[in-house]
Amino acid sequence: MTEILVTTTDEIPGYEVEVIGVVFGNTVRAKHIGKDIFAGLKSLVGGEIGAYTEMLAEARAEALSRMVAEARRVGADAVVASRFTTAETMPGAAEIVAFGTAVTIRKK
């Protein structure tokens, strides 16, 4: 299986790119009641809420993995102009979306 290059830039130095189209990957995550109780207590004293940081990192990784899988499915070598966005889908749950432009690349 070939590696899919993912970059936030619009171009890849030394390569010509041919656009295939936009690809997405997403996941929806909900808060865990135990983590919520701890987060409430932590908010009283301040500081990072490690459980949520970990949850969001895992969600970003899953969304990115799904975007790369979609790029591979459409025959891309790379994804340029990649970005993340998030939205609350319901109280206590958020969607993380990774998106970018799937391209084929060729050395100049």
Coordinates of C-alpha atoms in Angstrom, one line a residue:
M1 CA 0.0 0.0 0.0
T2 CA 1.5 3.3 -1.0
E3 CA 1.7 6.2 1.4
I4 CA -0.5 9.2 0.8
L5 CA 1.2 12.5 1.3
V6 CA -0.9 15.0 3.3
T7 CA 0.0 18.7 3.4
T8 CA -1.6 22.0 4.4
T9 CA 0.1 23.7 1.4
D10 CA -1.6 24.2 -1.9
E11 CA 1.4 22.9 -3.9
I12 CA 4.2 20.3 -3.4
P13 CA 7.6 21.7 -4.3
G14 CA 9.2 19.8 -7.2
Y15 CA 5.9 18.2 -8.3
E16 CA 3.1 18.9 -10.7
V17 CA -0.3 18.2 -9.3
E18 CA -3.5 17.1 -11.0
V19 CA -6.7 17.7 -9.0
I20 CA -9.1 14.8 -8.5
G21 CA -11.5 16.4 -6.0
V22 CA -12.3 17.1 -2.4
V23 CA -12.0 14.3 0.1
F24 CA -13.4 14.1 3.6
G25 CA -13.0 12.1 6.8
N26 CA -15.1 12.6 9.9
T27 CA -15.9 11.2 13.3
V28 CA -18.4 12.2 16.0
R29 CA -17.3 11.8 19.6
A30 CA -19.3 12.2 22.8
K31 CA -18.2 13.0 26.3
H32 CA -18.0 10.3 28.9
I33 CA -19.9 11.0 32.1
G34 CA -16.9 10.0 34.3
K35 CA -14.7 12.4 32.3
D36 CA -17.4 15.1 32.5
I37 CA -17.4 14.9 36.3
F38 CA -13.6 15.1 36.4
A39 CA -13.6 18.0 33.9
G40 CA -16.1 19.9 36.1
L41 CA -13.8 19.5 39.1
K42 CA -10.7 20.5 37.0
S43 CA -12.4 23.6 35.7
L44 CA -12.6 24.9 39.3
V45 CA -8.8 24.9 39.7
G46 CA -7.9 25.4 36.1
G47 CA -5.4 23.6 33.9
E48 CA -5.5 21.2 31.0
I49 CA -8.2 18.5 31.0
G50 CA -6.1 15.6 29.8
A51 CA -9.0 13.2 29.1
Y52 CA -10.6 15.7 26.7
T53 CA -7.2 16.5 25.1
E54 CA -6.7 12.8 24.5
M55 CA -10.2 12.3 23.1
L56 CA -9.8 15.2 20.6
A57 CA -6.3 14.0 19.5
E58 CA -7.8 10.5 18.9
A59 CA -10.7 12.1 17.0
R60 CA -8.4 14.1 14.8
A61 CA -6.3 11.0 14.0
E62 CA -9.4 9.0 13.1
A63 CA -10.8 11.8 10.9
L64 CA -7.4 12.1 9.1
S65 CA -7.2 8.4 8.6
R66 CA -10.6 8.3 7.1
M67 CA -9.7 11.2 4.7
V68 CA -6.6 9.4 3.6
A69 CA -8.6 6.2 3.0
E70 CA -11.0 8.2 0.8
A71 CA -8.1 9.7 -1.1
R72 CA -6.6 6.3 -1.7
R73 CA -10.0 5.0 -2.8
V74 CA -10.2 7.8 -5.5
G75 CA -6.7 7.0 -6.7
A76 CA -4.8 10.0 -5.2
D77 CA -1.1 10.2 -4.4
A78 CA -1.5 13.1 -2.0
V79 CA -4.0 15.5 -0.3
V80 CA -3.2 19.2 -0.5
A81 CA -4.7 22.1 1.3
S82 CA -5.8 19.8 4.2
R83 CA -7.7 21.3 7.1
F84 CA -9.7 20.3 10.2
T85 CA -13.0 21.7 11.4
T86 CA -15.3 20.9 14.3
A87 CA -18.9 21.4 15.2
E88 CA -21.2 20.5 18.0
T89 CA -23.7 18.0 16.7
M90 CA -25.7 17.9 20.0
P91 CA -25.0 18.8 23.6
G92 CA -22.0 16.8 24.7
A93 CA -21.0 15.5 21.2
A94 CA -18.8 17.0 18.5
E95 CA -17.9 16.2 14.9
I96 CA -14.3 16.5 13.8
V97 CA -13.9 16.7 10.0
A98 CA -10.6 16.5 8.0
F99 CA -10.8 17.6 4.4
G100 CA -8.6 18.5 1.6
T101 CA -8.0 18.2 -2.2
A102 CA -7.1 14.8 -3.5
V103 CA -4.4 15.0 -6.2
T104 CA -2.1 12.9 -8.3
I105 CA 1.5 14.0 -8.3
R106 CA 4.3 13.8 -10.9
K107 CA 7.9 14.9 -10.6
K108 CA 8.7 18.0 -12.6

